[in-house]
Coordinates of C-alpha atoms and ligand atoms in Angstrom, one line a residue:
M14 CA 18.0 0.2 -1.9
P15 CA 21.5 -1.3 -2.6
G16 CA 21.8 -3.6 -5.7
P17 CA 18.8 -5.4 -7.4
A18 CA 15.7 -6.2 -5.3
Q19 CA 15.5 -9.6 -3.6
I20 CA 11.9 -9.2 -2.6
V21 CA 9.5 -7.7 -5.1
V22 CA 5.9 -6.8 -4.3
D23 CA 4.2 -5.6 -7.4
S24 CA 0.7 -4.0 -7.3
V25 CA -0.7 -6.5 -4.8
N26 CA -4.3 -6.3 -3.6
H27 CA -5.7 -8.5 -0.9
M28 CA -9.3 -9.0 -0.2
Y29 CA -10.5 -11.0 2.9
R30 CA -13.8 -12.8 2.3
P31 CA -15.0 -14.1 5.6
P32 CA -17.8 -16.7 5.4
R33 CA -20.0 -14.3 7.4
G34 CA -19.8 -10.6 7.2
R35 CA -18.5 -8.1 4.7
E36 CA -15.6 -8.4 2.5
V37 CA -12.5 -6.5 3.5
L38 CA -10.1 -4.9 1.1
A39 CA -7.0 -5.0 3.3
L40 CA -4.3 -4.1 0.8
D41 CA -4.8 -1.9 -2.3
Q42 CA -2.0 -1.7 -4.9
V43 CA 0.9 -2.3 -2.7
S44 CA 4.3 -2.2 -4.2
L45 CA 7.6 -2.5 -2.4
E46 CA 11.1 -3.6 -3.2
V47 CA 13.5 -4.8 -0.7
G48 CA 17.2 -5.4 -1.4
N49 CA 19.4 -8.3 -0.4
R50 CA 20.5 -7.9 3.2
E51 CA 18.4 -4.8 3.6
F52 CA 16.5 -4.1 6.8
V53 CA 13.1 -2.6 6.2
A54 CA 10.7 -1.6 8.9
L55 CA 6.9 -1.4 8.2
L56 CA 4.9 1.1 10.2
G57 CA 1.2 1.9 10.0
P58 CA -2.0 2.2 12.0
S59 CA -3.7 -0.9 13.5
G60 CA -5.7 -2.7 10.7
C61 CA -3.7 -1.2 7.8
G62 CA -2.6 -4.6 6.5
K63 CA 0.9 -5.0 7.9
S64 CA 0.4 -8.6 9.0
T65 CA -1.4 -9.3 5.7
L66 CA 1.5 -8.1 3.7
L67 CA 4.0 -10.3 5.7
Y68 CA 1.7 -13.4 5.5
L69 CA 1.6 -12.9 1.6
I70 CA 5.4 -12.6 1.4
G71 CA 5.8 -15.5 3.6
G72 CA 3.4 -17.6 1.4
F73 CA 0.8 -18.1 4.1
L74 CA -1.9 -16.4 2.1
P75 CA -2.4 -16.8 -1.7
V76 CA -1.5 -13.8 -3.9
E77 CA -4.6 -13.2 -5.9
K78 CA -3.9 -9.9 -7.5
G79 CA -0.4 -8.5 -8.4
L80 CA 2.9 -10.5 -8.0
I81 CA 5.2 -11.3 -5.2
S82 CA 8.7 -12.7 -6.0
V83 CA 11.8 -13.6 -4.1
D84 CA 15.0 -13.9 -5.9
G85 CA 13.0 -13.7 -9.1
A86 CA 10.8 -16.7 -8.4
P87 CA 7.0 -16.1 -7.6
V88 CA 6.0 -16.9 -4.1
T89 CA 3.5 -19.7 -4.1
G90 CA 3.7 -20.9 -0.5
P91 CA 6.0 -21.0 2.5
G92 CA 9.5 -22.0 2.1
P93 CA 12.7 -22.5 4.1
D94 CA 14.2 -19.3 2.7
R95 CA 11.6 -17.3 4.6
G96 CA 11.4 -17.4 8.4
I97 CA 8.3 -15.7 9.9
V98 CA 7.8 -14.6 13.5
F99 CA 4.1 -14.3 13.9
Q100 CA 2.5 -11.5 15.8
H101 CA 0.6 -14.0 17.9
F102 CA 3.3 -16.5 18.6
A103 CA 2.4 -19.8 16.9
L104 CA 4.1 -22.3 19.0
F105 CA 3.2 -26.0 19.3
P106 CA 1.5 -26.1 22.7
W107 CA 2.3 -29.8 23.0
K108 CA 6.0 -29.3 22.5
T109 CA 8.5 -27.9 25.1
V110 CA 10.6 -24.8 24.4
R111 CA 13.4 -27.1 23.2
G112 CA 10.9 -29.3 21.2
N113 CA 9.5 -26.2 19.4
I114 CA 13.0 -25.1 18.3
L115 CA 14.1 -28.5 17.3
Y116 CA 11.1 -29.1 15.2
G117 CA 12.3 -26.8 12.3
L118 CA 15.9 -28.2 12.5
E119 CA 14.6 -31.8 12.3
R120 CA 12.6 -30.9 9.3
Q121 CA 15.8 -29.3 7.8
G122 CA 17.6 -32.7 8.2
M123 CA 20.1 -31.3 10.6
A124 CA 22.1 -34.1 12.4
K125 CA 21.0 -34.8 15.9
D126 CA 24.0 -33.5 17.8
E127 CA 24.1 -30.4 15.8
R128 CA 20.5 -29.6 16.2
E129 CA 20.5 -30.2 19.9
Q130 CA 23.6 -27.8 20.2
R131 CA 21.9 -25.3 18.1
A132 CA 18.6 -25.3 20.0
M133 CA 20.5 -24.8 23.2
D134 CA 22.6 -21.9 21.7
F135 CA 19.4 -20.1 20.7
I136 CA 17.6 -20.8 24.0
K137 CA 20.6 -19.2 25.7
L138 CA 20.6 -16.3 23.2
V139 CA 17.1 -15.3 24.0
G140 CA 17.5 -15.8 27.7
L141 CA 15.5 -18.9 28.3
S142 CA 18.1 -21.2 29.8
G143 CA 16.5 -23.2 32.5
F144 CA 13.2 -23.3 30.6
E145 CA 14.1 -25.7 27.9
D146 CA 11.6 -28.3 29.2
S147 CA 8.8 -25.8 29.8
Y148 CA 5.6 -25.9 27.8
P149 CA 4.2 -22.7 26.2
S150 CA 1.3 -22.7 28.7
Q151 CA 3.8 -22.4 31.6
L152 CA 5.5 -19.3 30.1
S153 CA 4.8 -15.7 30.1
G154 CA 3.8 -13.9 26.9
G155 CA 7.3 -12.5 26.5
M156 CA 8.9 -15.8 27.1
R157 CA 6.6 -17.5 24.5
Q158 CA 7.6 -14.7 22.0
R159 CA 11.3 -15.3 22.6
T160 CA 10.8 -18.9 22.1
A161 CA 9.2 -18.1 18.7
I162 CA 12.0 -15.8 17.8
A163 CA 14.6 -18.4 18.8
R164 CA 12.8 -21.0 16.7
T165 CA 12.9 -18.8 13.5
L166 CA 16.5 -17.6 14.1
A167 CA 17.7 -21.1 14.7
F168 CA 17.0 -22.5 11.3
D169 CA 18.8 -19.5 9.9
P170 CA 16.5 -18.3 7.0
K171 CA 18.0 -15.8 4.6
I172 CA 14.8 -13.7 4.9
L173 CA 13.3 -12.8 8.3
L174 CA 9.7 -11.6 8.3
M175 CA 8.9 -10.4 11.9
D176 CA 5.5 -9.2 12.9
E177 CA 5.8 -7.0 16.0
P178 CA 8.3 -9.4 17.4
F179 CA 9.2 -7.5 20.5
G180 CA 5.8 -6.0 21.2
A181 CA 5.2 -8.3 24.2
L182 CA 8.6 -7.8 25.9
D183 CA 9.5 -5.6 28.7
A184 CA 11.8 -2.5 27.8
Q185 CA 15.1 -4.2 29.0
T186 CA 14.5 -7.4 27.2
R187 CA 13.4 -5.6 24.2
G188 CA 16.7 -3.6 24.1
L189 CA 18.6 -6.8 24.4
M190 CA 16.7 -8.5 21.6
Q191 CA 17.1 -5.5 19.4
A192 CA 20.9 -5.6 19.8
E193 CA 21.0 -9.4 19.2
L194 CA 18.8 -9.0 16.1
L195 CA 21.2 -6.3 14.7
R196 CA 24.3 -8.5 15.6
I197 CA 22.7 -11.5 13.8
W198 CA 21.7 -9.3 10.8
Q199 CA 25.3 -7.8 10.5
A200 CA 27.0 -11.2 11.1
T201 CA 25.0 -13.3 8.6
P202 CA 23.5 -12.6 5.2
K203 CA 19.9 -11.8 6.1
T204 CA 17.1 -9.6 4.7
V205 CA 14.7 -8.4 7.3
I206 CA 11.1 -7.0 7.1
F207 CA 10.1 -5.9 10.6
V208 CA 6.6 -4.7 11.6
T209 CA 6.5 -2.4 14.7
H210 CA 4.4 0.2 16.3
D211 CA 7.5 1.8 17.8
V212 CA 8.8 4.6 15.5
Q213 CA 12.1 4.8 17.5
E214 CA 12.6 1.1 17.1
A215 CA 12.0 1.3 13.4
V216 CA 14.4 4.3 12.8
Y217 CA 17.1 2.6 14.9
L218 CA 16.9 -0.9 13.4
A219 CA 16.0 -0.3 9.7
D220 CA 17.8 1.0 6.6
R221 CA 14.4 2.3 5.4
V222 CA 11.1 2.7 7.0
A223 CA 7.9 2.1 4.8
V224 CA 4.9 3.8 6.3
M225 CA 1.5 2.4 5.3
S226 CA -1.8 4.3 5.1
A227 CA -5.0 3.5 6.9
R228 CA -7.1 0.7 5.4
P229 CA -7.1 -0.2 2.6
G230 CA -3.3 -0.3 3.1
R231 CA -1.0 1.3 0.6
I232 CA 2.6 2.3 0.9
K233 CA 2.3 6.0 1.7
A234 CA 6.0 6.9 2.1
I235 CA 9.4 5.3 2.2
V236 CA 12.0 7.1 4.4
E237 CA 15.7 6.4 4.5
T238 CA 16.9 5.8 8.1
K239 CA 20.5 4.8 7.9
F240 CA 22.3 5.7 11.0
D241 CA 25.4 4.3 12.7
K242 CA 23.7 1.7 14.9
N243 CA 26.9 1.1 16.9
D244 CA 26.9 4.7 18.1
P245 CA 26.0 4.5 21.7
N246 CA 24.8 8.1 21.7
L247 CA 22.6 7.7 18.5
F248 CA 19.3 8.1 20.4
K249 CA 20.5 11.5 21.7
T250 CA 21.6 13.0 18.3
K251 CA 19.6 15.7 16.5
A252 CA 19.5 13.9 13.3
F253 CA 17.9 10.8 14.9
G254 CA 15.4 12.8 16.8
E255 CA 14.4 14.7 13.7
K256 CA 14.0 11.5 11.7
V257 CA 11.8 10.0 14.5
D258 CA 9.7 13.2 14.4
E259 CA 9.3 13.0 10.6
I260 CA 8.1 9.5 10.6
W261 CA 5.9 10.1 13.6
N262 CA 4.1 12.8 11.8
L263 CA 3.5 10.5 8.8
V264 CA 2.2 7.7 11.1
R265 CA 0.0 10.1 13.2
D266 CA -1.8 11.3 10.2
E267 CA -2.8 7.8 9.2
A268 CA -3.8 6.8 12.7
I269 CA -6.1 9.8 12.8
K270 CA -7.6 8.7 9.5
A271 CA -8.0 5.1 10.8
Q272 CA -9.9 6.3 13.8
G273 CA -12.1 8.4 11.5
V274 CA -13.2 5.4 9.3
R275 CA -13.6 3.0 12.2
G276 CA -17.1 1.9 12.1
P277 CA -19.3 0.7 15.1
Ligands
ADP1 N1 -9.2 -13.4 8.4 C1 -9.7 -12.2 8.2 N2 -10.9 -12.0 7.7 C2 -11.5 -10.7 7.5 N3 -10.8 -9.6 7.7 C3 -9.6 -9.7 8.1 C4 -8.9 -10.9 8.4 N4 -7.6 -10.8 8.8 C5 -7.5 -9.3 8.8 N5 -8.6 -8.8 8.4 C6 -8.9 -7.3 8.2 O1 -7.9 -6.9 7.3 C7 -7.3 -5.6 7.7 C8 -5.9 -5.7 7.8 O2 -5.5 -6.6 8.9 P1 -4.0 -6.8 9.3 O3 -3.2 -7.2 8.2 O4 -4.0 -7.8 10.4 O5 -3.6 -5.3 9.8 P2 -2.4 -4.9 10.8 O6 -1.5 -6.0 10.9 O7 -1.8 -3.7 10.1 O8 -3.0 -4.5 12.0 C9 -8.0 -5.3 9.0 O9 -9.1 -4.5 8.7 C10 -8.5 -6.6 9.5 O10 -9.7 -6.4 10.3
MG2 MG1 -0.8 -7.0 12.6

């Protein structure tokens, strides 16, 4: 990790206590440090606590045990320094694509002309020109997800927390969005934590990949994955393929454990 940590997760546990049913220990003693402008991918079997960890860093869940800090200050709630793209796109159903994107910019106090322009720029960026006035219910899952991504990118947070943001997209759109995310990340000072199921996507996008263990989630391994992202033949290189295999093996072991502990 280059330089001092920007995001520090220190010995964090998280217990869900549903009003009905059993308590679930989702995270157990999770520690992770992420550097300023670093791009970290988070991998692990379904149910290992990836979303929980992002919600905690985003300030959407209270930190009950352990500590999470951003730039030295403890996280106590959501803030404009952290933008989150939720796994299940949380759009306002009563607002259009444009309205959803404008909302955050209005709250930031951006002038009207500027925010209108910015909303249009990001609608174009995610390929939704022509759908500005559509409501979420009129869009496909992939389009809703792109709206959610545009909304978060438009307000330009220094930290991007992305929960399987490209999972609902077709392969071609996914490739375009990956390239755009890398371009934005390289062009503006941003730290990214990116949850994905796609090992190749993780190795391609991230500087480091953190693999989590089956529930209760812990950080099982952290693997450096620094490659030249501008190399058009990167995916064909031996080094890239070997890194993907190495991480696949780590993830697969945990996925098998997760199957084993899955109750009825
Ligand atoms: N609101 C909740 N109440 C009870 N259990 C929950 C709740 N949210 C998540 N969990 C449980 O916590 C564990 C971690 O969930 P999650 O963070 O969503 O995992 P992941 O994103 O890695 O799939 C899972 O076992 C899940 O069933
Ligand atoms: Mg999740």
